[in-house]
Amino acid sequence: MSGVDARAVPWRDRDVVTVCGTSLAGLALIVTAWFGASATVSTARQAAWLNLGVAGFAVGAGGFCLWLLRARRALGERRVSLIALAPVDDDGDARPGPARRTGSTDDTLALPLVRAAGMDRPHRPDCPLVAGKEVTPAAVGTGEPCGVCAP
C-alpha cells in the first residue's frame, strides 16, 4: 500500500493474505472431508473424515477471528486518535481544562453534569464528547456515566 496512510485502512496487506489463505485452507479441508466421507460406507471411517472437516472449519474460523480482531484493534486505535482528552481552542492548540480544587480531600470537579441531544450518558462540561454541542443540565444518577470524562 504505497502512498496510502497506514491508519486510513483497518487491514494491512498481510492481514488480507492471512484471511484468504486460512479460508482457502479451511475450505480445502472441508471439501476433502466431504468427498472422503461420501466415498465411505463405514461410520467409523466417516468419523475420521468428519474430524478433518471440523479441523478445516477451525482453520477457517481462526483466520476470520484474527482478521476481525485486527480490525477491532485498528478501530480502537483510530477512536483514541480522534478523541483528544484535552479541550482544543480555535487555533488547534490544547488548552488546560478547569482547575481542580486544592486543599480538599475531594479531588473531583465542582461542575454540573450535562447531556447533549441524543446522548444517554451524563458528561462533564469539559468532556471532549460534548465539545461544541448544545447541552442541557443532567441530574446526577440519571444514567450510566461517560467512560471518557468519568463524572
PDB file of C-alpha atoms in Angstrom:
ATOM      1  CA  MET A   1       0.000   0.000   0.000  1.00  0.00           C
ATOM      2  CA  SER A   2       2.442   2.613  -1.120  1.00  0.00           C
ATOM      3  CA  GLY A   3       1.188   6.168  -0.875  1.00  0.00           C
ATOM      4  CA  VAL A   4      -1.690   5.280   1.480  1.00  0.00           C
ATOM      5  CA  ASP A   5      -1.740   6.302   5.112  1.00  0.00           C
ATOM      6  CA  ALA A   6      -1.448   3.119   7.189  1.00  0.00           C
ATOM      7  CA  ARG A   7      -4.128   4.404   9.570  1.00  0.00           C
ATOM      8  CA  ALA A   8      -6.597   5.019   6.727  1.00  0.00           C
ATOM      9  CA  VAL A   9      -7.318   1.307   6.262  1.00  0.00           C
ATOM     10  CA  PRO A  10      -8.124  -1.143   9.057  1.00  0.00           C
ATOM     11  CA  TRP A  11      -6.267  -4.086   7.493  1.00  0.00           C
ATOM     12  CA  ARG A  12      -2.742  -4.460   6.259  1.00  0.00           C
ATOM     13  CA  ASP A  13      -1.894  -6.487   3.150  1.00  0.00           C
ATOM     14  CA  ARG A  14      -0.581  -9.259   5.390  1.00  0.00           C
ATOM     15  CA  ASP A  15      -3.955  -9.465   7.173  1.00  0.00           C
ATOM     16  CA  VAL A  16      -5.827  -9.882   3.883  1.00  0.00           C
ATOM     17  CA  VAL A  17      -3.404 -12.587   2.728  1.00  0.00           C
ATOM     18  CA  THR A  18      -3.787 -14.372   6.082  1.00  0.00           C
ATOM     19  CA  VAL A  19      -7.588 -14.416   5.973  1.00  0.00           C
ATOM     20  CA  CYS A  20      -7.634 -15.531   2.334  1.00  0.00           C
ATOM     21  CA  GLY A  21      -5.047 -18.241   2.980  1.00  0.00           C
ATOM     22  CA  THR A  22      -6.770 -19.633   6.058  1.00  0.00           C
ATOM     23  CA  SER A  23     -10.161 -19.505   4.327  1.00  0.00           C
ATOM     24  CA  LEU A  24      -8.860 -21.418   1.315  1.00  0.00           C
ATOM     25  CA  ALA A  25      -7.042 -23.954   3.507  1.00  0.00           C
ATOM     26  CA  GLY A  26     -10.149 -24.476   5.636  1.00  0.00           C
ATOM     27  CA  LEU A  27     -12.342 -24.807   2.559  1.00  0.00           C
ATOM     28  CA  ALA A  28      -9.918 -27.331   1.010  1.00  0.00           C
ATOM     29  CA  LEU A  29     -10.005 -29.433   4.189  1.00  0.00           C
ATOM     30  CA  ILE A  30     -13.806 -29.326   4.327  1.00  0.00           C
ATOM     31  CA  VAL A  31     -14.164 -30.296   0.650  1.00  0.00           C
ATOM     32  CA  THR A  32     -11.632 -33.120   1.085  1.00  0.00           C
ATOM     33  CA  ALA A  33     -13.546 -34.372   4.134  1.00  0.00           C
ATOM     34  CA  TRP A  34     -16.812 -34.174   2.201  1.00  0.00           C
ATOM     35  CA  PHE A  35     -15.577 -36.285  -0.683  1.00  0.00           C
ATOM     36  CA  GLY A  36     -13.714 -38.676   1.626  1.00  0.00           C
ATOM     37  CA  ALA A  37     -16.789 -39.282   3.772  1.00  0.00           C
ATOM     38  CA  SER A  38     -19.108 -39.638   0.777  1.00  0.00           C
ATOM     39  CA  ALA A  39     -16.996 -42.481  -0.623  1.00  0.00           C
ATOM     40  CA  THR A  40     -17.023 -44.377   2.689  1.00  0.00           C
ATOM     41  CA  VAL A  41     -19.796 -46.642   3.954  1.00  0.00           C
ATOM     42  CA  SER A  42     -18.444 -47.326   7.450  1.00  0.00           C
ATOM     43  CA  THR A  43     -19.433 -44.811  10.113  1.00  0.00           C
ATOM     44  CA  ALA A  44     -16.103 -45.295  11.875  1.00  0.00           C
ATOM     45  CA  ARG A  45     -14.264 -44.184   8.708  1.00  0.00           C
ATOM     46  CA  GLN A  46     -16.731 -41.326   8.193  1.00  0.00           C
ATOM     47  CA  ALA A  47     -15.967 -40.097  11.734  1.00  0.00           C
ATOM     48  CA  ALA A  48     -12.312 -39.724  10.772  1.00  0.00           C
ATOM     49  CA  TRP A  49     -13.318 -37.622   7.763  1.00  0.00           C
ATOM     50  CA  LEU A  50     -15.642 -35.630   9.999  1.00  0.00           C
ATOM     51  CA  ASN A  51     -12.668 -34.794  12.233  1.00  0.00           C
ATOM     52  CA  LEU A  52     -10.842 -33.462   9.172  1.00  0.00           C
ATOM     53  CA  GLY A  53     -13.886 -31.338   8.261  1.00  0.00           C
ATOM     54  CA  VAL A  54     -14.074 -29.914  11.787  1.00  0.00           C
ATOM     55  CA  ALA A  55     -10.356 -29.095  11.626  1.00  0.00           C
ATOM     56  CA  GLY A  56     -10.973 -27.299   8.323  1.00  0.00           C
ATOM     57  CA  PHE A  57     -13.753 -25.276   9.902  1.00  0.00           C
ATOM     58  CA  ALA A  58     -11.468 -24.399  12.837  1.00  0.00           C
ATOM     59  CA  VAL A  59      -8.703 -23.218  10.477  1.00  0.00           C
ATOM     60  CA  GLY A  60     -11.116 -21.010   8.515  1.00  0.00           C
ATOM     61  CA  ALA A  61     -12.806 -19.634  11.624  1.00  0.00           C
ATOM     62  CA  GLY A  62      -9.428 -18.924  13.241  1.00  0.00           C
ATOM     63  CA  GLY A  63      -8.394 -16.873  10.219  1.00  0.00           C
ATOM     64  CA  PHE A  64     -11.587 -14.852  10.323  1.00  0.00           C
ATOM     65  CA  CYS A  65     -11.198 -14.286  14.071  1.00  0.00           C
ATOM     66  CA  LEU A  66      -7.684 -12.952  13.587  1.00  0.00           C
ATOM     67  CA  TRP A  67      -8.952 -10.709  10.799  1.00  0.00           C
ATOM     68  CA  LEU A  68     -11.771  -9.291  12.926  1.00  0.00           C
ATOM     69  CA  LEU A  69      -9.501  -8.806  15.938  1.00  0.00           C
ATOM     70  CA  ARG A  70      -7.092  -6.822  13.769  1.00  0.00           C
ATOM     71  CA  ALA A  71      -9.975  -4.638  12.600  1.00  0.00           C
ATOM     72  CA  ARG A  72     -11.129  -4.145  16.186  1.00  0.00           C
ATOM     73  CA  ARG A  73      -7.631  -3.115  17.231  1.00  0.00           C
ATOM     74  CA  ALA A  74      -7.336  -0.699  14.296  1.00  0.00           C
ATOM     75  CA  LEU A  75     -10.707   0.879  15.086  1.00  0.00           C
ATOM     76  CA  GLY A  76      -9.730   1.249  18.737  1.00  0.00           C
ATOM     77  CA  GLU A  77      -6.525   2.991  17.734  1.00  0.00           C
ATOM     78  CA  ARG A  78      -8.485   5.266  15.395  1.00  0.00           C
ATOM     79  CA  ARG A  79     -11.006   6.078  18.141  1.00  0.00           C
ATOM     80  CA  VAL A  80      -8.248   7.010  20.565  1.00  0.00           C
ATOM     81  CA  SER A  81      -6.596   9.226  17.968  1.00  0.00           C
ATOM     82  CA  LEU A  82      -9.888  11.010  17.233  1.00  0.00           C
ATOM     83  CA  ILE A  83     -10.873  11.748  20.825  1.00  0.00           C
ATOM     84  CA  ALA A  84      -8.464  14.205  22.359  1.00  0.00           C
ATOM     85  CA  LEU A  85      -8.694  14.211  26.122  1.00  0.00           C
ATOM     86  CA  ALA A  86      -7.613  17.845  26.339  1.00  0.00           C
ATOM     87  CA  PRO A  87     -10.016  20.523  25.065  1.00  0.00           C
ATOM     88  CA  VAL A  88      -8.804  22.306  21.940  1.00  0.00           C
ATOM     89  CA  ASP A  89      -9.154  26.044  21.276  1.00  0.00           C
ATOM     90  CA  ASP A  90      -9.875  27.675  17.896  1.00  0.00           C
ATOM     91  CA  ASP A  91      -6.181  27.600  16.889  1.00  0.00           C
ATOM     92  CA  GLY A  92      -5.982  23.833  17.379  1.00  0.00           C
ATOM     93  CA  ASP A  93      -3.802  24.138  20.473  1.00  0.00           C
ATOM     94  CA  ALA A  94      -4.643  22.112  23.556  1.00  0.00           C
ATOM     95  CA  ARG A  95      -5.724  24.307  26.424  1.00  0.00           C
ATOM     96  CA  PRO A  96      -5.792  23.215  30.043  1.00  0.00           C
ATOM     97  CA  GLY A  97      -9.105  22.155  31.489  1.00  0.00           C
ATOM     98  CA  PRO A  98     -10.739  23.801  34.520  1.00  0.00           C
ATOM     99  CA  ALA A  99      -8.608  23.995  37.614  1.00  0.00           C
ATOM    100  CA  ARG A 100      -9.216  21.429  40.311  1.00  0.00           C
ATOM    101  CA  ARG A 101      -9.940  22.460  43.847  1.00  0.00           C
ATOM    102  CA  THR A 102      -6.883  22.297  46.062  1.00  0.00           C
ATOM    103  CA  GLY A 103      -6.632  21.909  49.801  1.00  0.00           C
ATOM    104  CA  SER A 104      -9.518  19.479  49.837  1.00  0.00           C
ATOM    105  CA  THR A 105      -9.652  15.718  50.147  1.00  0.00           C
ATOM    106  CA  ASP A 106     -12.256  15.635  47.367  1.00  0.00           C
ATOM    107  CA  ASP A 107     -10.301  15.796  44.093  1.00  0.00           C
ATOM    108  CA  THR A 108     -13.333  15.999  41.793  1.00  0.00           C
ATOM    109  CA  LEU A 109     -14.538  18.928  39.739  1.00  0.00           C
ATOM    110  CA  ALA A 110     -17.350  21.034  41.116  1.00  0.00           C
ATOM    111  CA  LEU A 111     -19.114  21.265  37.759  1.00  0.00           C
ATOM    112  CA  PRO A 112     -22.708  20.346  36.915  1.00  0.00           C
ATOM    113  CA  LEU A 113     -23.235  17.388  34.623  1.00  0.00           C
ATOM    114  CA  VAL A 114     -24.568  17.982  31.127  1.00  0.00           C
ATOM    115  CA  ARG A 115     -26.075  15.967  28.300  1.00  0.00           C
ATOM    116  CA  ALA A 116     -26.363  16.791  24.595  1.00  0.00           C
ATOM    117  CA  ALA A 117     -29.373  15.898  22.474  1.00  0.00           C
ATOM    118  CA  GLY A 118     -29.444  12.171  21.718  1.00  0.00           C
ATOM    119  CA  MET A 119     -26.955  11.271  24.474  1.00  0.00           C
ATOM    120  CA  ASP A 120     -27.902   8.921  27.282  1.00  0.00           C
ATOM    121  CA  ARG A 121     -24.863   9.381  29.494  1.00  0.00           C
ATOM    122  CA  PRO A 122     -24.140  12.465  31.625  1.00  0.00           C
ATOM    123  CA  HIS A 123     -20.833  14.232  30.923  1.00  0.00           C
ATOM    124  CA  ARG A 124     -18.709  16.937  32.490  1.00  0.00           C
ATOM    125  CA  PRO A 125     -18.983  20.229  30.567  1.00  0.00           C
ATOM    126  CA  ASP A 126     -15.295  19.949  29.586  1.00  0.00           C
ATOM    127  CA  CYS A 127     -15.706  16.416  28.150  1.00  0.00           C
ATOM    128  CA  PRO A 128     -14.476  16.201  24.523  1.00  0.00           C
ATOM    129  CA  LEU A 129     -17.583  14.209  23.556  1.00  0.00           C
ATOM    130  CA  VAL A 130     -19.869  17.207  24.208  1.00  0.00           C
ATOM    131  CA  ALA A 131     -17.441  19.876  22.982  1.00  0.00           C
ATOM    132  CA  GLY A 132     -19.133  22.227  20.533  1.00  0.00           C
ATOM    133  CA  LYS A 133     -22.622  20.777  21.123  1.00  0.00           C
ATOM    134  CA  GLU A 134     -25.647  22.379  22.705  1.00  0.00           C
ATOM    135  CA  VAL A 135     -26.017  20.808  26.129  1.00  0.00           C
ATOM    136  CA  THR A 136     -28.655  20.730  28.838  1.00  0.00           C
ATOM    137  CA  PRO A 137     -28.110  20.097  32.543  1.00  0.00           C
ATOM    138  CA  ALA A 138     -28.305  16.451  33.614  1.00  0.00           C
ATOM    139  CA  ALA A 139     -29.161  15.193  37.060  1.00  0.00           C
ATOM    140  CA  VAL A 140     -26.687  13.012  38.924  1.00  0.00           C
ATOM    141  CA  GLY A 141     -27.587   9.330  38.696  1.00  0.00           C
ATOM    142  CA  THR A 142     -29.791   9.683  35.586  1.00  0.00           C
ATOM    143  CA  GLY A 143     -27.765   7.239  33.533  1.00  0.00           C
ATOM    144  CA  GLU A 144     -24.515   5.376  33.242  1.00  0.00           C
ATOM    145  CA  PRO A 145     -21.663   7.923  33.469  1.00  0.00           C
ATOM    146  CA  CYS A 146     -19.433   8.741  30.493  1.00  0.00           C
ATOM    147  CA  GLY A 147     -16.403   6.498  30.164  1.00  0.00           C
ATOM    148  CA  VAL A 148     -14.175   9.296  28.844  1.00  0.00           C
ATOM    149  CA  CYS A 149     -14.636  12.073  31.411  1.00  0.00           C
ATOM    150  CA  ALA A 150     -15.849   9.783  34.268  1.00  0.00           C
ATOM    151  CA  PRO A 151     -18.055  12.284  36.136  1.00  0.00           C
TER     152      PRO A 151
END
